[in-house]
N, C-alpha and C. Protein backbone atom coordinates (compact mmCIF):
# COMPACT_ATOMS: atom_id res chain seq x y z
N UNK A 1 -0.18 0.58 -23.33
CA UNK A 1 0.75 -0.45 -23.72
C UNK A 1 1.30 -0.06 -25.08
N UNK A 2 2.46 0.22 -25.30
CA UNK A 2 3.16 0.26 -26.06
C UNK A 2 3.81 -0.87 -26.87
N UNK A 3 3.32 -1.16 -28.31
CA UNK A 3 4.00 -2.35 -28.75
C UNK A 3 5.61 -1.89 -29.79
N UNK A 4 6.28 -2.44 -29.77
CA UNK A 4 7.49 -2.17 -31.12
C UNK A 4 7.97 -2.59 -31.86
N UNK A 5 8.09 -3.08 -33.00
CA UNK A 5 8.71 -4.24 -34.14
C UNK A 5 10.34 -4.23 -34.34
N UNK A 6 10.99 -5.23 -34.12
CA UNK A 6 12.44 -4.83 -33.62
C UNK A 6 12.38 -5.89 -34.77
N UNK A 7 13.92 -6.23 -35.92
CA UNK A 7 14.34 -7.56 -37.00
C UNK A 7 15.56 -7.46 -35.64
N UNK A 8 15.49 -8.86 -35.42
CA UNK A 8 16.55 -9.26 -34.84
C UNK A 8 17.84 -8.80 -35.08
N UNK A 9 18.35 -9.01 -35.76
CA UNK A 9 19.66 -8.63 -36.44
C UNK A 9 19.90 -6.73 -35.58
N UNK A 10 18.67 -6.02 -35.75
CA UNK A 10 19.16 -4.89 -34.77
C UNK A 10 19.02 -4.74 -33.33
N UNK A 11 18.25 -5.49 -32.94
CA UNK A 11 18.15 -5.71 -31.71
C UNK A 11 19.40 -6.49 -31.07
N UNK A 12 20.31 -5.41 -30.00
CA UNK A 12 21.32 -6.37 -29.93
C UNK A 12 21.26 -6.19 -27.86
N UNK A 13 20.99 -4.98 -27.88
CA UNK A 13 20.33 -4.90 -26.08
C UNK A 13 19.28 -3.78 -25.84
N UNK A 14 18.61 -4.13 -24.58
CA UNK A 14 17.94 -3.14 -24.41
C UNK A 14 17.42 -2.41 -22.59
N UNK A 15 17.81 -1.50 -22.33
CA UNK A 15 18.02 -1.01 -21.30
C UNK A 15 16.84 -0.71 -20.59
N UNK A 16 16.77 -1.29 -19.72
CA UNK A 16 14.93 -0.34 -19.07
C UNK A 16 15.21 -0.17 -17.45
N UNK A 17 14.57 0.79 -17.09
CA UNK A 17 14.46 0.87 -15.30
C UNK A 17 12.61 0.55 -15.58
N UNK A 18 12.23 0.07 -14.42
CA UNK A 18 10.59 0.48 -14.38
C UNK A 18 9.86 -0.30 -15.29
N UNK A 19 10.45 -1.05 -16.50
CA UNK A 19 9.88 -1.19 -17.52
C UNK A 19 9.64 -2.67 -16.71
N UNK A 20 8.63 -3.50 -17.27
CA UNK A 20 8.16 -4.72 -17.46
C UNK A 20 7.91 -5.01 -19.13
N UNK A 21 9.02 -6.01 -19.61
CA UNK A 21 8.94 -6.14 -20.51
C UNK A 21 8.45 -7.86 -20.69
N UNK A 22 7.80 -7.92 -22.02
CA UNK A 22 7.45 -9.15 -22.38
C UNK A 22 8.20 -9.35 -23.92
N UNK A 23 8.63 -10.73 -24.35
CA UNK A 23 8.90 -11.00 -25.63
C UNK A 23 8.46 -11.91 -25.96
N UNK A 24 8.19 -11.55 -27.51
CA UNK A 24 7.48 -12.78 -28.44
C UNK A 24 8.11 -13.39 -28.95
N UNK A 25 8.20 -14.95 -29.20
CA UNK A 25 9.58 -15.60 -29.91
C UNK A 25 9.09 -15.42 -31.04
N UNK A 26 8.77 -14.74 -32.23
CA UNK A 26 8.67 -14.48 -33.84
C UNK A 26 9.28 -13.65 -34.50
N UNK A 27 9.12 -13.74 -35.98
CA UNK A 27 10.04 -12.80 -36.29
C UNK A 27 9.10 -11.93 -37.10
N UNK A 28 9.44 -10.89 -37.27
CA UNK A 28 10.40 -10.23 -35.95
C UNK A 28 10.05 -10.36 -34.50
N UNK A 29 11.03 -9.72 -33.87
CA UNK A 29 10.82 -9.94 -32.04
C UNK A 29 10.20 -8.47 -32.19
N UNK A 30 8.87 -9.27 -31.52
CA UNK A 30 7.99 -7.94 -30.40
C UNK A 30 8.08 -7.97 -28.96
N UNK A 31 8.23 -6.43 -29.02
CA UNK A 31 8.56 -6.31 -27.60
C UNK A 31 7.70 -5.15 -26.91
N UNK A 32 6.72 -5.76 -25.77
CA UNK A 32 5.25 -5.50 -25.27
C UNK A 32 6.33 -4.43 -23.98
N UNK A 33 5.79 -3.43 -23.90
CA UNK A 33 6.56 -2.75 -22.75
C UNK A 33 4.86 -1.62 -22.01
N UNK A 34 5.18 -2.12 -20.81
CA UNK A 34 4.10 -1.31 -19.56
C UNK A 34 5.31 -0.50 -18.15
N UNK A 35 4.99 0.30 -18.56
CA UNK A 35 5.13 1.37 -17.63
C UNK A 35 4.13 1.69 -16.37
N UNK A 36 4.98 1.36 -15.21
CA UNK A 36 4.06 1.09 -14.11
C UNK A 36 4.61 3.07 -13.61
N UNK A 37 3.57 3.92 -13.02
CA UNK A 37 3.98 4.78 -12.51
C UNK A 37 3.66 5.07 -11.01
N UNK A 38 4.49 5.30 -10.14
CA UNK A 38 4.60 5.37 -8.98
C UNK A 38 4.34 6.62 -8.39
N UNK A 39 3.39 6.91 -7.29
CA UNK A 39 3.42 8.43 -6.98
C UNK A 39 3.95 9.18 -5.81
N UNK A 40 4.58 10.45 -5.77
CA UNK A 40 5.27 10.67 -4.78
C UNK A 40 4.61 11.83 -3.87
N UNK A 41 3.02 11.46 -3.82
CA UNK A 41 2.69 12.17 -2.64
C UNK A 41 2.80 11.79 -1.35
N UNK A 42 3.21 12.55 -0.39
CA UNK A 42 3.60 11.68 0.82
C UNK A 42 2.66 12.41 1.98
N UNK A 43 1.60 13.04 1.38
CA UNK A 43 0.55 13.71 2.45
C UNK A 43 0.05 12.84 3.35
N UNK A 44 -0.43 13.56 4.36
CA UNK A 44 -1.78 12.86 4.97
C UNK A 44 -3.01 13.80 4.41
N UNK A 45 -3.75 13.02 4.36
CA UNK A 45 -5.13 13.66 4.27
C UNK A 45 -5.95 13.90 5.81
N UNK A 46 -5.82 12.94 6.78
CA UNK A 46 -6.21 13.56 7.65
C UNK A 46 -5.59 12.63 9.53
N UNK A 47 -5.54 13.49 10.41
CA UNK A 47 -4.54 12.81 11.11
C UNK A 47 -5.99 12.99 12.60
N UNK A 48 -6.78 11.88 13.51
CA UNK A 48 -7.36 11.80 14.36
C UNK A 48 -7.04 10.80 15.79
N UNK A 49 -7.93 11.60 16.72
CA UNK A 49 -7.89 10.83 17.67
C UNK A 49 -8.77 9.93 17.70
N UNK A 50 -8.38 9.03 18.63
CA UNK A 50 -9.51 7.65 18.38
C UNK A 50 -10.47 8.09 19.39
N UNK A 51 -10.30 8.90 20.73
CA UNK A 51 -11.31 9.55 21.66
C UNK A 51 -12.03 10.46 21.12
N UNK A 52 -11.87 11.25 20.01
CA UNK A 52 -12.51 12.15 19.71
C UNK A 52 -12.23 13.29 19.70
N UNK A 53 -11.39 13.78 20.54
CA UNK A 53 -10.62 15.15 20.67
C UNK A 53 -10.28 15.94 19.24
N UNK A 54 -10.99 17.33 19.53
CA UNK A 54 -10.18 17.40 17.96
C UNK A 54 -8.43 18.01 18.13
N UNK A 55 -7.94 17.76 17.02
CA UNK A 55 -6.39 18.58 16.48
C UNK A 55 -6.64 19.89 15.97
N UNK A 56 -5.75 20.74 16.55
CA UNK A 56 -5.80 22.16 16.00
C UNK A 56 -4.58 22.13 15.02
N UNK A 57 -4.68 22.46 14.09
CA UNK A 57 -3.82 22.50 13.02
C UNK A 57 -2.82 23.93 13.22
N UNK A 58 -1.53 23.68 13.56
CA UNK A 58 -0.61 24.82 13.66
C UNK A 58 0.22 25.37 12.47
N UNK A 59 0.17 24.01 11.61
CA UNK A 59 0.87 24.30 10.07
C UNK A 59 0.81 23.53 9.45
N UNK A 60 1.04 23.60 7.63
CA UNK A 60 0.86 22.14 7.19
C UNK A 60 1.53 20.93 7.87
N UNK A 61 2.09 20.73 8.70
CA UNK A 61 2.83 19.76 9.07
C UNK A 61 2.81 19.19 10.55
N UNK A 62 2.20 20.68 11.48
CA UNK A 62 2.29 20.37 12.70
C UNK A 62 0.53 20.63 13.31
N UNK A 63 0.07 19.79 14.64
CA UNK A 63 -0.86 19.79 15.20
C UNK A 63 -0.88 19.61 16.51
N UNK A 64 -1.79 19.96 17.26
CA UNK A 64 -1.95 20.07 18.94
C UNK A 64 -3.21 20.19 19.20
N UNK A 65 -2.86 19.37 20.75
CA UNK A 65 -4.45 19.17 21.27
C UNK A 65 -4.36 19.39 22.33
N UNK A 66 -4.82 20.06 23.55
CA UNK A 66 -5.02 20.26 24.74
C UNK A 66 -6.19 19.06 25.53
N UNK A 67 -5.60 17.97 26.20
CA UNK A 67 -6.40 17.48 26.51
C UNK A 67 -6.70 17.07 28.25
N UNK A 68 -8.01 17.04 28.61
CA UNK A 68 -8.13 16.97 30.43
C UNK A 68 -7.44 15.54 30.84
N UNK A 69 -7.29 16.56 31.45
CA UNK A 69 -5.85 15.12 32.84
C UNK A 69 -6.42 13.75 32.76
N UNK A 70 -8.06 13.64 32.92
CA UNK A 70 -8.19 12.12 32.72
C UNK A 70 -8.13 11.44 31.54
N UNK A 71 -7.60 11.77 30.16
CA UNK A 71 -7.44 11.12 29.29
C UNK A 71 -6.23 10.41 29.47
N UNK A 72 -5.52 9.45 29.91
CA UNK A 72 -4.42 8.78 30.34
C UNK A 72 -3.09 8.44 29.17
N UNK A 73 -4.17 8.29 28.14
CA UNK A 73 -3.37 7.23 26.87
C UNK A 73 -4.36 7.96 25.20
N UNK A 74 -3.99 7.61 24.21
CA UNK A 74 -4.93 7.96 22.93
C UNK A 74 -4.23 7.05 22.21
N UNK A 75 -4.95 7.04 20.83
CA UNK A 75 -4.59 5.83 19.72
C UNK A 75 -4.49 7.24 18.76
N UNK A 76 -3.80 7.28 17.78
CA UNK A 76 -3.61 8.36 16.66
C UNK A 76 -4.12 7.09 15.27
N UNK A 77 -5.27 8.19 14.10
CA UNK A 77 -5.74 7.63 13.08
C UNK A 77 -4.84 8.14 12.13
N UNK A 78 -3.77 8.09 11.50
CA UNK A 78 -3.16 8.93 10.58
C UNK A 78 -3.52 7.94 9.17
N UNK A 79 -4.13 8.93 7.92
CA UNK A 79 -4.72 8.35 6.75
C UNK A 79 -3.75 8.99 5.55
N UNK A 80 -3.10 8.09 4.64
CA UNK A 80 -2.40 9.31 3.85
C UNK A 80 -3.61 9.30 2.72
N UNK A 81 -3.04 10.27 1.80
CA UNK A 81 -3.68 10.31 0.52
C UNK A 81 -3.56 9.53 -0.34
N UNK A 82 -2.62 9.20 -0.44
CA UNK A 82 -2.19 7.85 -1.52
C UNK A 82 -1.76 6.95 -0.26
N UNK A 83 -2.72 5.37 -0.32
CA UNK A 83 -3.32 4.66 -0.06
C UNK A 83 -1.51 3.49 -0.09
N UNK A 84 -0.79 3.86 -0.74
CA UNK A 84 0.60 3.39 -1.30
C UNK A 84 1.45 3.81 -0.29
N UNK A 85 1.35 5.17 0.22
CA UNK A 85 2.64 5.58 0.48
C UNK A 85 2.53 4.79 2.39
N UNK A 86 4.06 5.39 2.59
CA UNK A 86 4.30 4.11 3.85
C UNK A 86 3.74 4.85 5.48
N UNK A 87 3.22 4.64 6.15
CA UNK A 87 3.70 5.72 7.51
C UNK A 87 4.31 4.96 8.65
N UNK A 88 4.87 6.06 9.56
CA UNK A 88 5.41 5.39 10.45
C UNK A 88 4.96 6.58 11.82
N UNK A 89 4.86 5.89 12.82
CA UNK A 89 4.07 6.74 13.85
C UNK A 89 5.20 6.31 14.95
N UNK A 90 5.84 7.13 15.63
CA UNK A 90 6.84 7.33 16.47
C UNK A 90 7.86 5.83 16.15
N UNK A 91 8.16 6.11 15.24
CA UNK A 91 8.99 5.05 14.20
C UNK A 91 8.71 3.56 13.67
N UNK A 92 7.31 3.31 14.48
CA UNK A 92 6.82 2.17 13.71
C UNK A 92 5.89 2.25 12.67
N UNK A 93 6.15 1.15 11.58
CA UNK A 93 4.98 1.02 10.47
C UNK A 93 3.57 1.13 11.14
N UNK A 94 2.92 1.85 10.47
CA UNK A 94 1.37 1.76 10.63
C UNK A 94 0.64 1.97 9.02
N UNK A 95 -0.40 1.14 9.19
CA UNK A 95 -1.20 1.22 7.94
C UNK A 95 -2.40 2.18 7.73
N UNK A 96 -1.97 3.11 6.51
CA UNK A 96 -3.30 4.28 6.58
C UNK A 96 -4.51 3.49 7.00
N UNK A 97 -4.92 4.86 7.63
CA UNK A 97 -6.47 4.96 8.08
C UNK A 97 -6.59 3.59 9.43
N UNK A 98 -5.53 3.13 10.39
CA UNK A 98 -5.62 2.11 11.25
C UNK A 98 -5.09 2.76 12.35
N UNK A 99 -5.36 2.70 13.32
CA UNK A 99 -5.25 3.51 14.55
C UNK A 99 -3.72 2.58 15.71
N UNK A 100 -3.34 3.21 15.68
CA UNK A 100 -1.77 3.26 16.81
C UNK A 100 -2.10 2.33 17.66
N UNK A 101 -1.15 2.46 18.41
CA UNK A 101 -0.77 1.44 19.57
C UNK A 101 -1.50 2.51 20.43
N UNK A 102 -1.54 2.09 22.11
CA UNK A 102 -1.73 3.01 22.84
C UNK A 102 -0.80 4.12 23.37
N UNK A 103 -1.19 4.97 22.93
CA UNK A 103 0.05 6.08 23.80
C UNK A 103 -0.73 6.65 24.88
N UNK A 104 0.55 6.19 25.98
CA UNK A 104 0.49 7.01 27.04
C UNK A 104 0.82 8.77 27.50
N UNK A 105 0.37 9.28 28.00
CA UNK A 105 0.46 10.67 27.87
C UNK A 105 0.55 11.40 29.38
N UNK A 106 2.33 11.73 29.57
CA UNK A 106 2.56 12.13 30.78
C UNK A 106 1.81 13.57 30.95
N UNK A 107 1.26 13.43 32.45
CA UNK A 107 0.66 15.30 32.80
C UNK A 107 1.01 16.18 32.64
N UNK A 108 0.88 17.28 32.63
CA UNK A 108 1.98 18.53 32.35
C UNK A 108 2.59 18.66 31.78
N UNK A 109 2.86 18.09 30.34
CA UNK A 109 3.94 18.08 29.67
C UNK A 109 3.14 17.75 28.45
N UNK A 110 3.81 18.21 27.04
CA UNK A 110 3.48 18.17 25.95
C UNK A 110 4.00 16.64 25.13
N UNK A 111 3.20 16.03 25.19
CA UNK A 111 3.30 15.16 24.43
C UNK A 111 3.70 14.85 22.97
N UNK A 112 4.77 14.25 22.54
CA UNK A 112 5.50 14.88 21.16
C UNK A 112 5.26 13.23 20.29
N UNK A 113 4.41 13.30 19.55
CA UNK A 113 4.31 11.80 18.43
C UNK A 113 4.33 13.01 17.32
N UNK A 114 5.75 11.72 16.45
CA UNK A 114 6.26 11.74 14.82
C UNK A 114 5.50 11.34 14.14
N UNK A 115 5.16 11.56 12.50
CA UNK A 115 4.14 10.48 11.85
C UNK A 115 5.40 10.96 10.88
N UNK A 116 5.93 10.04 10.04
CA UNK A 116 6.62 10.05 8.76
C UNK A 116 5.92 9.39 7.87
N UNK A 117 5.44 10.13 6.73
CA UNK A 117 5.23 9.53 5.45
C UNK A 117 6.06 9.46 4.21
N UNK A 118 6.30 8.19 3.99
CA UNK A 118 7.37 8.40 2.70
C UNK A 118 5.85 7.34 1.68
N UNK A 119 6.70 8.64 0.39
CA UNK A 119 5.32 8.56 -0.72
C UNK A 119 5.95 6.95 -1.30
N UNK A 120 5.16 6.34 -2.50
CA UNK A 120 5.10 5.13 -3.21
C UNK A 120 6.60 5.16 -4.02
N UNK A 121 7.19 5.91 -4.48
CA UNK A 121 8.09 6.18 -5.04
C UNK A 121 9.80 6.58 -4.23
N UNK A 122 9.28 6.58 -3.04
CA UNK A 122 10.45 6.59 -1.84
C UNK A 122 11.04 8.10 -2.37
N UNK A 123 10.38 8.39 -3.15
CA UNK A 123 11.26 9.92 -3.59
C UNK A 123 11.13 11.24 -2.38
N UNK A 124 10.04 11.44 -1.52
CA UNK A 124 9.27 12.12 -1.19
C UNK A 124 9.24 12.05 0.61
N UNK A 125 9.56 12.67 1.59
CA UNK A 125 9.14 12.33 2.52
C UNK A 125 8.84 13.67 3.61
N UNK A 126 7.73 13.67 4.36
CA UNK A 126 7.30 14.67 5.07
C UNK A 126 7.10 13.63 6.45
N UNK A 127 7.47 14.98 7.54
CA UNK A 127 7.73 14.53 8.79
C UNK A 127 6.32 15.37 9.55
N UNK A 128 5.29 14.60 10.15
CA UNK A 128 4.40 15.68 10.92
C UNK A 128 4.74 15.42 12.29
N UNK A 129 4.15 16.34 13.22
CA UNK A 129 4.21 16.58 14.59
C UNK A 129 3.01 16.71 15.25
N UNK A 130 2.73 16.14 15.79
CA UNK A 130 1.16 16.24 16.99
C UNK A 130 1.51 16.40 18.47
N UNK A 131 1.42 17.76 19.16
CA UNK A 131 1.89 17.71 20.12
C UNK A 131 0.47 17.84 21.55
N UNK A 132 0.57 16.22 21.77
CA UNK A 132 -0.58 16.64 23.07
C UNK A 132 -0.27 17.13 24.44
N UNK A 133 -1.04 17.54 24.74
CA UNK A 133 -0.79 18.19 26.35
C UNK A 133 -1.66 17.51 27.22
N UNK A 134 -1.79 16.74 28.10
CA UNK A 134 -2.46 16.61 29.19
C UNK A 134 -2.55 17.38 30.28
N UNK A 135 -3.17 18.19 30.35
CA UNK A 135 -3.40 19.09 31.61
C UNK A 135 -3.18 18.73 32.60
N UNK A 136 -2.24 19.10 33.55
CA UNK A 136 -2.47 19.25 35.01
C UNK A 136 -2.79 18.69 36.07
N UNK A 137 -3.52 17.86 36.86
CA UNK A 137 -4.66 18.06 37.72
C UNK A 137 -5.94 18.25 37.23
N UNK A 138 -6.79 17.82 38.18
CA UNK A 138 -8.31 17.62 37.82
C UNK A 138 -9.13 18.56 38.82
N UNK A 139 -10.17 19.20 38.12
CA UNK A 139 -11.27 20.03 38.44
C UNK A 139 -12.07 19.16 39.59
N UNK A 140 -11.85 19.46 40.74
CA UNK A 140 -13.35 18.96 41.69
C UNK A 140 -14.00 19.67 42.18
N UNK A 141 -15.32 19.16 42.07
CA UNK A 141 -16.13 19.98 43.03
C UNK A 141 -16.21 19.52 44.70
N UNK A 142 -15.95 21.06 45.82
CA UNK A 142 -16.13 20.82 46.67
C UNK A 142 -17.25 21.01 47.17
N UNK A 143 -18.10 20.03 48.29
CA UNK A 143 -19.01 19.95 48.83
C UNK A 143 -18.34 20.43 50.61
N UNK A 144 -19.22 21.31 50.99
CA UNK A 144 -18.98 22.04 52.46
C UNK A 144 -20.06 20.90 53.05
N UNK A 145 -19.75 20.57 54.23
CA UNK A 145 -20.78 19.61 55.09
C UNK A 145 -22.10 21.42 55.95
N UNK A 146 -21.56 22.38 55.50
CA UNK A 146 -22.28 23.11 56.11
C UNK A 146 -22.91 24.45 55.26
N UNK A 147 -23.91 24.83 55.14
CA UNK A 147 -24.09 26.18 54.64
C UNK A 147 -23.65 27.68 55.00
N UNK A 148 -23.39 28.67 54.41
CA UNK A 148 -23.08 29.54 55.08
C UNK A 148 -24.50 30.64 54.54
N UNK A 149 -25.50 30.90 55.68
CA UNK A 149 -25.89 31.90 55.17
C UNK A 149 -25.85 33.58 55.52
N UNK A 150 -25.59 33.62 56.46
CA UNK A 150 -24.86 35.39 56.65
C UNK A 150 -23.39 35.18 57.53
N UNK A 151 -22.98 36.25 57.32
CA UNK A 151 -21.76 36.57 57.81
C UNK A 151 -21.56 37.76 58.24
N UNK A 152 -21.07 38.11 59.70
CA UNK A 152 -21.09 39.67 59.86
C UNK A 152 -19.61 39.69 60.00
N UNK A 153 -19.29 40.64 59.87
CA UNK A 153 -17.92 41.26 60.54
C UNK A 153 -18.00 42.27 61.15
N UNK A 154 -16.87 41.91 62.13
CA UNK A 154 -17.07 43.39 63.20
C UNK A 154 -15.05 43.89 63.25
């Protein structure tokens, strides 16, 4: 906190962005000034599934998961670092470290969820990518109603 002794008579304006100012009616006029600072990290610190699956990290920005056909849907945990800054998960608000809506996740196809973080200071904004895959079709095991134990050929 910064205090300053102003005689009226020179004090005639005074300009601030950011500033929160207070005044004292005496003379002279004091004038109490706090500087609030805002930060413009717009990271995540860490981005999960709510099933457990892990993310393979492809770059700072992008991630993928290969996951079996019966996983239908997932919830995404995206946490930023600064606790301030805003996210948005396929364009809706979400609050760090609180897990998504349900996403559904078509077969065969790569699944594409946005996370945008814009930092406390709106100065700052990084776009990530999580691209899931649901595999395919499902692994069964077949059961033969019969054994085979030799076989000749002729």
């Amino acid at each position: 906190m910064k205090k300053s002794k102003f005689n009226l008579l020179t004090l005639s304006f005074v300009i601030f962005t950011g500033l929160l100012l207070t005044i004292a009616c005496s003379n002279p006029v004091i004038i109490t000034t706090t500087t609030t600072t805002f930060s413009s990290n717009a990271d995540l610190s860490s981005i999960t599934l709510s099933n457990g699956y892990p993310l393979i990290k492809e770059s700072d920005l992008s991630y993928k998961a290969n996951l079996p056909n019966e996983v239908e849907s997932v919830k995404i945990i995206p946490t930023a670092k600064n606790s301030k800054a805003k996210i948005f998960l396929n364009g809706k608000s979400i609050n760090s470290g609180a897990e998504s809506e349900l996403i559904l996740l078509n077969a065969g196809e790569e699944n594409i969820i946005t996370i945008t973080v814009i930092s406390e200071d709106n100065r700052l904004q990084k776009n990530y990518v999580v691209k899931l895959k649901r595999l395919n079709g499902r692994l069964k095991e077949i059961n033969f109603p019969f054994s085979i134990k030799r076989m000749r050929c002729k």
